Amino acid sequence: MSTSQNKKSYPRLLADIGGTNARFALEVMPSKIDNVEVLACQDYNTVVDAAKTYLSKVGNPVVRFGAFAIANPVLGDWVQMTNHHWAFSIETTRQALNLESLILINDFTAQAYAITKMPLSELMQVGGSSCEVYAPKAVLGPGTGLGVSGLIPCNECGYTALAGEGGHVSFAPFDDTEIMIWQYAKKKYGHVSAERFLSGAGLVLIYEALANREGIKHSKMTPELISEQALSGNSPLCRLTLDIFCAMLGTVSSNLALTLGARGGVYLCGGIIPRFIDYFKTSPFRIRFENKGRFDAYLAAIPVYVVLAKYPGISGAAVALENHLKDYSLKEVKGEK
């Protein structure tokens, strides 16, 4: 893409769409993102309605290119969200928004791409030593669901981000208490994925299982209330719930680190952990992360970083869109388009 064409490609429409909120922004020049707005998904019938509302709020600029990160597999033109009712065609959405090009990527693929550009000031290290250069990186994080990705070194583009659905792997309990919690969830849902526990709803599910074991009649709980009562010391049951949640996250994180050989570090994203960041530093997470028998030392060396950036999904969508446009331009030059 020539310099003049590149200038005309801005602003670019970016979005990070989760099961609860859709975050929109404009990239007004390379790596400069402005006008971030968070819209509640439930307030809009379609993704087009939400996008048009956003564009109206920022003065309806002329936009040619867009990239949406979405909490969902992207397997073709048709997208049916897992944790929300929106379902749509990518091509129809592109036409409805008058875009020349619109790409959709998995939200944690976007989170992974964001890490390739993230300053150290937006990362908090929890244990480990230092990253190995040019080694794979693991990316995961609990939120409305459990997102999982990874970054694989690539000579041509630095890193390639994986698009997977690792949050839906079968959960493996670690001890007798987790076996009990797993049995409670299996009776309720059948298949028990890692996401069943490592998400906002999962925190509530762990609490319910523990309360059921103790014969405690539990009132309607929320993730926020459980965290608040756990940290204030008002509820030992809530504290135990939070401890188990972090321990489970440690197991799942170390499993991913071993699978990918993530000597480049493990990066924890999502909106849940930053809510109790001081507790998390000394929670059971790191002990469980390193508890892998013959591979204790291997994992002890791997640093874990909590991502503190406010909108990493949007930044990652910008990286993916830039890569897409470079590839598109290269194909034009080679006459492959």
Short mmCIF file of C-alpha atoms in Angstrom, two decimals:
data_model
loop_
_atom_site.label_atom_id
_atom_site.label_comp_id
_atom_site.label_asym_id
_atom_site.label_seq_id
_atom_site.Cartn_x
_atom_site.Cartn_y
_atom_site.Cartn_z
CA MET A 1 0.00 0.00 0.00
CA SER A 2 1.52 3.32 -1.05
CA THR A 3 1.96 6.22 1.37
CA SER A 4 -0.92 8.17 -0.19
CA GLN A 5 -3.19 5.11 -0.13
CA ASN A 6 -2.17 4.43 3.48
CA LYS A 7 -3.21 7.94 4.54
CA LYS A 8 -6.60 7.44 2.90
CA SER A 9 -7.12 4.20 4.82
CA TYR A 10 -7.69 6.10 8.09
CA PRO A 11 -9.72 6.30 10.21
CA ARG A 12 -10.29 2.57 10.65
CA LEU A 13 -13.21 1.09 12.57
CA LEU A 14 -12.18 -1.30 15.35
CA ALA A 15 -14.30 -3.34 17.74
CA ASP A 16 -13.88 -5.88 20.50
CA ILE A 17 -17.19 -7.70 20.92
CA GLY A 18 -17.79 -9.87 23.96
CA GLY A 19 -20.82 -11.61 25.36
CA THR A 20 -21.64 -8.59 27.55
CA ASN A 21 -20.11 -5.48 25.96
CA ALA A 22 -19.03 -4.28 22.54
CA ARG A 23 -16.09 -1.86 22.60
CA PHE A 24 -15.68 0.35 19.55
CA ALA A 25 -12.88 2.72 18.56
CA LEU A 26 -11.28 4.52 15.64
CA GLU A 27 -7.65 4.12 14.66
CA VAL A 28 -6.99 7.62 13.34
CA MET A 29 -3.36 7.01 12.33
CA PRO A 30 -0.94 4.12 12.80
CA SER A 31 -1.16 2.86 16.42
CA LYS A 32 -3.19 5.90 17.52
CA ILE A 33 -6.58 4.79 18.81
CA ASP A 34 -9.23 7.32 19.83
CA ASN A 35 -12.92 7.63 20.68
CA VAL A 36 -13.30 4.37 22.60
CA GLU A 37 -16.93 3.68 23.50
CA VAL A 38 -18.33 0.71 25.41
CA LEU A 39 -21.86 -0.33 24.42
CA ALA A 40 -23.94 -2.99 26.18
CA CYS A 41 -24.69 -5.75 23.65
CA GLN A 42 -28.15 -6.35 25.12
CA ASP A 43 -29.18 -2.79 24.16
CA TYR A 44 -28.92 -3.54 20.42
CA ASN A 45 -30.70 -6.04 18.20
CA THR A 46 -27.76 -6.49 15.85
CA VAL A 47 -24.05 -5.78 15.58
CA VAL A 48 -24.84 -3.35 12.74
CA ASP A 49 -27.16 -1.37 15.04
CA ALA A 50 -24.39 -1.13 17.64
CA ALA A 51 -21.74 -0.13 15.08
CA LYS A 52 -23.98 2.52 13.48
CA THR A 53 -24.81 3.94 16.91
CA TYR A 54 -21.08 4.21 17.64
CA LEU A 55 -20.28 5.85 14.30
CA SER A 56 -23.10 8.32 14.86
CA LYS A 57 -21.65 9.22 18.27
CA VAL A 58 -18.26 10.03 16.72
CA GLY A 59 -19.67 12.15 13.90
CA ASN A 60 -20.15 9.54 11.13
CA PRO A 61 -16.62 9.70 9.69
CA VAL A 62 -15.89 8.15 6.30
CA VAL A 63 -14.43 4.72 7.09
CA ARG A 64 -13.16 2.25 4.49
CA PHE A 65 -11.68 -0.53 6.60
CA GLY A 66 -12.77 -2.33 9.75
CA ALA A 67 -11.73 -5.16 12.05
CA PHE A 68 -13.89 -6.77 14.74
CA ALA A 69 -12.54 -9.07 17.42
CA ILE A 70 -15.36 -11.30 18.66
CA ALA A 71 -15.78 -13.80 21.49
CA ASN A 72 -16.58 -16.60 19.10
CA PRO A 73 -15.05 -18.97 16.56
CA VAL A 74 -14.86 -17.37 13.10
CA LEU A 75 -15.25 -20.28 10.69
CA GLY A 76 -16.71 -18.62 7.62
CA ASP A 77 -19.07 -15.85 6.63
CA TRP A 78 -21.77 -16.68 9.16
CA VAL A 79 -21.15 -15.84 12.83
CA GLN A 80 -23.42 -17.13 15.62
CA MET A 81 -22.24 -15.84 18.99
CA THR A 82 -21.81 -18.42 21.75
CA ASN A 83 -22.52 -16.13 24.73
CA HIS A 84 -24.96 -13.68 23.09
CA HIS A 85 -27.88 -13.75 20.66
CA TRP A 86 -26.22 -11.81 17.82
CA ALA A 87 -25.91 -13.79 14.59
CA PHE A 88 -24.81 -12.22 11.31
CA SER A 89 -23.08 -12.49 7.94
CA ILE A 90 -19.69 -10.76 7.76
CA GLU A 91 -20.27 -9.75 4.13
CA THR A 92 -23.75 -8.36 4.82
CA THR A 93 -22.35 -6.44 7.80
CA ARG A 94 -19.58 -5.01 5.60
CA GLN A 95 -22.14 -3.84 3.07
CA ALA A 96 -24.46 -2.39 5.74
CA LEU A 97 -21.57 -0.33 7.15
CA ASN A 98 -20.35 0.75 3.67
CA LEU A 99 -16.88 -0.67 4.26
CA GLU A 100 -14.44 -1.65 1.56
CA SER A 101 -13.06 -4.42 3.76
CA LEU A 102 -14.16 -5.92 7.08
CA ILE A 103 -12.34 -8.74 8.87
CA LEU A 104 -13.44 -10.69 11.93
CA ILE A 105 -11.07 -12.54 14.23
CA ASN A 106 -11.48 -14.42 17.48
CA ASP A 107 -11.25 -12.06 20.46
CA PHE A 108 -8.33 -13.89 22.02
CA THR A 109 -6.47 -13.97 18.73
CA ALA A 110 -6.78 -10.19 19.02
CA GLN A 111 -5.61 -10.26 22.64
CA ALA A 112 -2.55 -12.20 21.50
CA TYR A 113 -1.77 -9.74 18.71
CA ALA A 114 -2.05 -6.89 21.22
CA ILE A 115 0.69 -8.44 23.35
CA THR A 116 3.16 -8.11 20.46
CA LYS A 117 2.85 -4.31 20.78
CA MET A 118 2.29 -4.00 24.53
CA PRO A 119 4.65 -1.89 26.69
CA LEU A 120 6.00 -3.38 29.92
CA SER A 121 4.14 -0.68 31.85
CA GLU A 122 0.86 -2.47 31.01
CA LEU A 123 2.06 -5.85 32.30
CA MET A 124 2.42 -7.06 35.89
CA GLN A 125 4.69 -10.05 36.44
CA VAL A 126 3.67 -12.84 38.81
CA GLY A 127 6.60 -15.18 39.42
CA GLY A 128 9.06 -16.75 37.02
CA SER A 129 12.30 -15.28 35.74
CA SER A 130 12.56 -13.77 32.26
CA CYS A 131 11.14 -14.61 28.84
CA GLU A 132 13.11 -16.67 26.37
CA VAL A 133 13.61 -14.77 23.12
CA TYR A 134 11.63 -16.02 20.10
CA ALA A 135 9.79 -18.64 22.14
CA PRO A 136 6.02 -19.25 22.00
CA LYS A 137 3.79 -17.22 24.32
CA ALA A 138 0.56 -18.47 25.92
CA VAL A 139 -2.43 -16.13 26.15
CA LEU A 140 -5.60 -16.80 28.14
CA GLY A 141 -8.03 -15.10 30.44
CA PRO A 142 -11.36 -15.44 32.22
CA GLY A 143 -14.17 -12.98 31.53
CA THR A 144 -17.70 -13.69 30.30
CA GLY A 145 -16.05 -16.88 29.00
CA LEU A 146 -12.51 -18.27 28.97
CA GLY A 147 -10.43 -17.09 26.02
CA VAL A 148 -7.33 -18.98 24.93
CA SER A 149 -4.72 -18.24 22.26
CA GLY A 150 -0.99 -18.29 21.72
CA LEU A 151 1.77 -16.54 19.82
CA ILE A 152 4.10 -18.62 17.67
CA PRO A 153 7.38 -17.09 16.41
CA CYS A 154 7.36 -16.45 12.67
CA ASN A 155 10.37 -15.17 10.73
CA GLU A 156 8.27 -13.12 8.29
CA CYS A 157 5.91 -11.33 10.67
CA GLY A 158 7.40 -11.68 14.17
CA TYR A 159 4.57 -13.71 15.68
CA THR A 160 1.51 -15.52 14.38
CA ALA A 161 -1.50 -15.57 16.71
CA LEU A 162 -3.48 -18.80 17.06
CA ALA A 163 -7.26 -18.92 16.64
CA GLY A 164 -8.54 -21.67 18.93
CA GLU A 165 -11.29 -22.52 21.39
CA GLY A 166 -9.18 -23.82 24.25
CA GLY A 167 -11.62 -22.54 26.85
CA HIS A 168 -13.91 -25.43 25.93
CA VAL A 169 -11.45 -28.24 26.61
CA SER A 170 -12.60 -30.71 29.27
CA PHE A 171 -11.74 -29.60 32.80
CA ALA A 172 -9.44 -31.91 34.79
CA PRO A 173 -9.86 -31.63 38.60
CA PHE A 174 -6.66 -31.51 40.65
CA ASP A 175 -7.73 -32.69 44.11
CA ASP A 176 -10.71 -34.09 46.05
CA THR A 177 -12.36 -30.68 46.46
CA GLU A 178 -12.15 -30.00 42.75
CA ILE A 179 -13.50 -33.49 42.02
CA MET A 180 -16.54 -32.61 44.17
CA ILE A 181 -16.99 -29.30 42.34
CA TRP A 182 -16.59 -31.07 38.98
CA GLN A 183 -19.25 -33.64 39.97
CA TYR A 184 -21.65 -30.84 40.94
CA ALA A 185 -21.11 -29.16 37.57
CA LYS A 186 -21.37 -32.44 35.62
CA LYS A 187 -24.73 -33.19 37.20
CA LYS A 188 -25.91 -29.72 36.23
CA TYR A 189 -24.45 -29.42 32.73
CA GLY A 190 -23.15 -32.77 31.47
CA HIS A 191 -19.86 -31.83 29.82
CA VAL A 192 -17.66 -29.69 32.10
CA SER A 193 -15.27 -27.41 30.24
CA ALA A 194 -12.53 -25.24 31.72
CA GLU A 195 -14.74 -22.24 30.93
CA ARG A 196 -17.47 -23.58 33.24
CA PHE A 197 -15.27 -22.60 36.18
CA LEU A 198 -12.87 -20.00 34.77
CA SER A 199 -15.34 -17.24 33.95
CA GLY A 200 -17.61 -14.87 35.83
CA ALA A 201 -20.38 -17.47 35.89
CA GLY A 202 -17.77 -20.07 36.86
CA LEU A 203 -16.89 -18.19 40.03
CA VAL A 204 -20.55 -18.39 41.02
CA LEU A 205 -20.68 -22.09 40.11
CA ILE A 206 -17.72 -22.88 42.37
CA TYR A 207 -19.42 -21.01 45.22
CA GLU A 208 -22.67 -22.92 44.67
CA ALA A 209 -20.88 -26.28 44.76
CA LEU A 210 -19.08 -25.42 48.00
CA ALA A 211 -22.27 -24.09 49.60
CA ASN A 212 -24.11 -27.25 48.57
CA ARG A 213 -21.42 -29.41 50.20
CA GLU A 214 -21.66 -27.44 53.44
CA GLY A 215 -25.46 -27.52 53.42
CA ILE A 216 -25.57 -23.73 53.28
CA LYS A 217 -28.60 -22.20 51.62
CA HIS A 218 -27.00 -19.70 49.30
CA SER A 219 -28.61 -16.51 48.13
CA LYS A 220 -28.23 -15.26 44.57
CA MET A 221 -24.54 -14.41 44.22
CA THR A 222 -22.63 -12.45 41.59
CA PRO A 223 -18.91 -12.60 40.73
CA GLU A 224 -18.49 -9.05 42.07
CA LEU A 225 -20.17 -9.90 45.38
CA ILE A 226 -18.12 -13.07 45.83
CA SER A 227 -14.87 -11.16 45.20
CA GLU A 228 -15.90 -8.32 47.51
CA GLN A 229 -16.85 -10.61 50.41
CA ALA A 230 -13.76 -12.76 49.89
CA LEU A 231 -11.37 -9.82 50.09
CA SER A 232 -13.17 -8.07 52.98
CA GLY A 233 -12.97 -11.20 55.14
CA ASN A 234 -16.74 -11.25 55.63
CA SER A 235 -17.20 -14.69 54.08
CA PRO A 236 -14.76 -17.61 54.48
CA LEU A 237 -16.79 -19.48 51.85
CA CYS A 238 -16.26 -16.66 49.34
CA ARG A 239 -12.55 -16.60 50.16
CA LEU A 240 -12.32 -20.35 49.56
CA THR A 241 -14.19 -19.87 46.29
CA LEU A 242 -11.69 -17.26 45.11
CA ASP A 243 -8.73 -19.40 46.21
CA ILE A 244 -10.03 -22.38 44.23
CA PHE A 245 -10.77 -20.21 41.20
CA CYS A 246 -7.16 -18.96 41.14
CA ALA A 247 -5.77 -22.45 41.73
CA MET A 248 -7.84 -23.81 38.82
CA LEU A 249 -6.54 -20.97 36.65
CA GLY A 250 -3.01 -21.97 37.64
CA THR A 251 -3.58 -25.54 36.46
CA VAL A 252 -5.15 -24.53 33.14
CA SER A 253 -2.43 -21.92 32.53
CA SER A 254 0.39 -24.38 33.16
CA ASN A 255 -1.30 -26.97 30.93
CA LEU A 256 -1.33 -24.41 28.11
CA ALA A 257 2.27 -23.41 28.83
CA LEU A 258 3.40 -27.03 28.55
CA THR A 259 1.32 -27.64 25.40
CA LEU A 260 2.78 -24.62 23.58
CA GLY A 261 6.24 -24.73 25.14
CA ALA A 262 5.53 -21.16 26.20
CA ARG A 263 8.99 -20.17 27.38
CA GLY A 264 8.13 -16.69 26.11
CA GLY A 265 5.72 -16.23 29.01
CA VAL A 266 2.07 -16.70 29.92
CA TYR A 267 -0.20 -13.66 29.57
CA LEU A 268 -3.43 -13.40 31.56
CA CYS A 269 -6.05 -11.15 30.00
CA GLY A 270 -9.72 -10.46 30.71
CA GLY A 271 -11.59 -8.24 33.11
CA ILE A 272 -11.74 -10.48 36.19
CA ILE A 273 -8.18 -10.72 37.54
CA PRO A 274 -7.45 -6.95 37.60
CA ARG A 275 -10.37 -6.55 40.05
CA PHE A 276 -8.34 -8.34 42.75
CA ILE A 277 -4.82 -7.82 41.49
CA ASP A 278 -3.16 -7.39 44.93
CA TYR A 279 -4.71 -10.62 46.22
CA PHE A 280 -3.82 -12.46 43.01
CA LYS A 281 -0.09 -11.89 43.54
CA THR A 282 -0.15 -14.12 46.64
CA SER A 283 -3.13 -16.33 45.71
CA PRO A 284 -2.74 -20.09 45.12
CA PHE A 285 -2.32 -19.38 41.39
CA ARG A 286 1.48 -19.48 41.17
CA ILE A 287 1.92 -22.48 43.49
CA ARG A 288 -0.56 -24.47 41.40
CA PHE A 289 0.99 -23.21 38.15
CA GLU A 290 4.33 -24.75 39.13
CA ASN A 291 2.87 -27.97 40.57
CA LYS A 292 3.59 -30.34 37.69
CA GLY A 293 5.79 -33.06 39.18
CA ARG A 294 8.82 -33.66 36.96
CA PHE A 295 8.20 -30.34 35.18
CA ASP A 296 8.09 -28.13 38.30
CA ALA A 297 11.43 -26.49 37.43
CA TYR A 298 10.44 -25.99 33.77
CA LEU A 299 7.33 -24.06 34.82
CA ALA A 300 9.02 -22.22 37.71
CA ALA A 301 11.17 -20.38 35.16
CA ILE A 302 8.23 -19.20 33.03
CA PRO A 303 7.02 -15.69 33.90
CA VAL A 304 3.29 -15.00 34.07
CA TYR A 305 2.05 -11.52 33.24
CA VAL A 306 -1.31 -10.00 34.13
CA VAL A 307 -2.32 -7.71 31.27
CA LEU A 308 -3.39 -4.34 32.67
CA ALA A 309 -4.12 -2.63 29.34
CA LYS A 310 -7.67 -1.32 29.24
CA TYR A 311 -8.60 -2.29 25.67
CA PRO A 312 -6.16 -4.92 24.38
CA GLY A 313 -8.75 -6.48 22.08
CA ILE A 314 -9.07 -3.23 20.16
CA SER A 315 -5.29 -2.85 19.85
CA GLY A 316 -5.03 -6.44 18.64
CA ALA A 317 -7.77 -5.90 16.06
CA ALA A 318 -5.74 -2.95 14.74
CA VAL A 319 -2.64 -5.17 14.36
CA ALA A 320 -4.67 -7.87 12.57
CA LEU A 321 -6.21 -5.30 10.21
CA GLU A 322 -2.80 -3.82 9.36
CA ASN A 323 -1.46 -7.31 8.62
CA HIS A 324 -4.51 -8.02 6.45
CA LEU A 325 -4.13 -4.82 4.45
CA LYS A 326 -0.41 -5.43 3.91
CA ASP A 327 -1.18 -8.92 2.65
CA TYR A 328 -3.98 -7.57 0.42
CA SER A 329 -1.64 -4.93 -1.01
CA LEU A 330 1.11 -7.50 -1.64
CA LYS A 331 -1.31 -9.73 -3.54
CA GLU A 332 -2.34 -6.73 -5.69
CA VAL A 333 1.30 -6.07 -6.55
CA LYS A 334 1.86 -9.73 -7.46
CA GLY A 335 -1.37 -9.81 -9.48
CA GLU A 336 -2.85 -12.58 -7.32
CA LYS A 337 -6.01 -10.68 -6.37
#
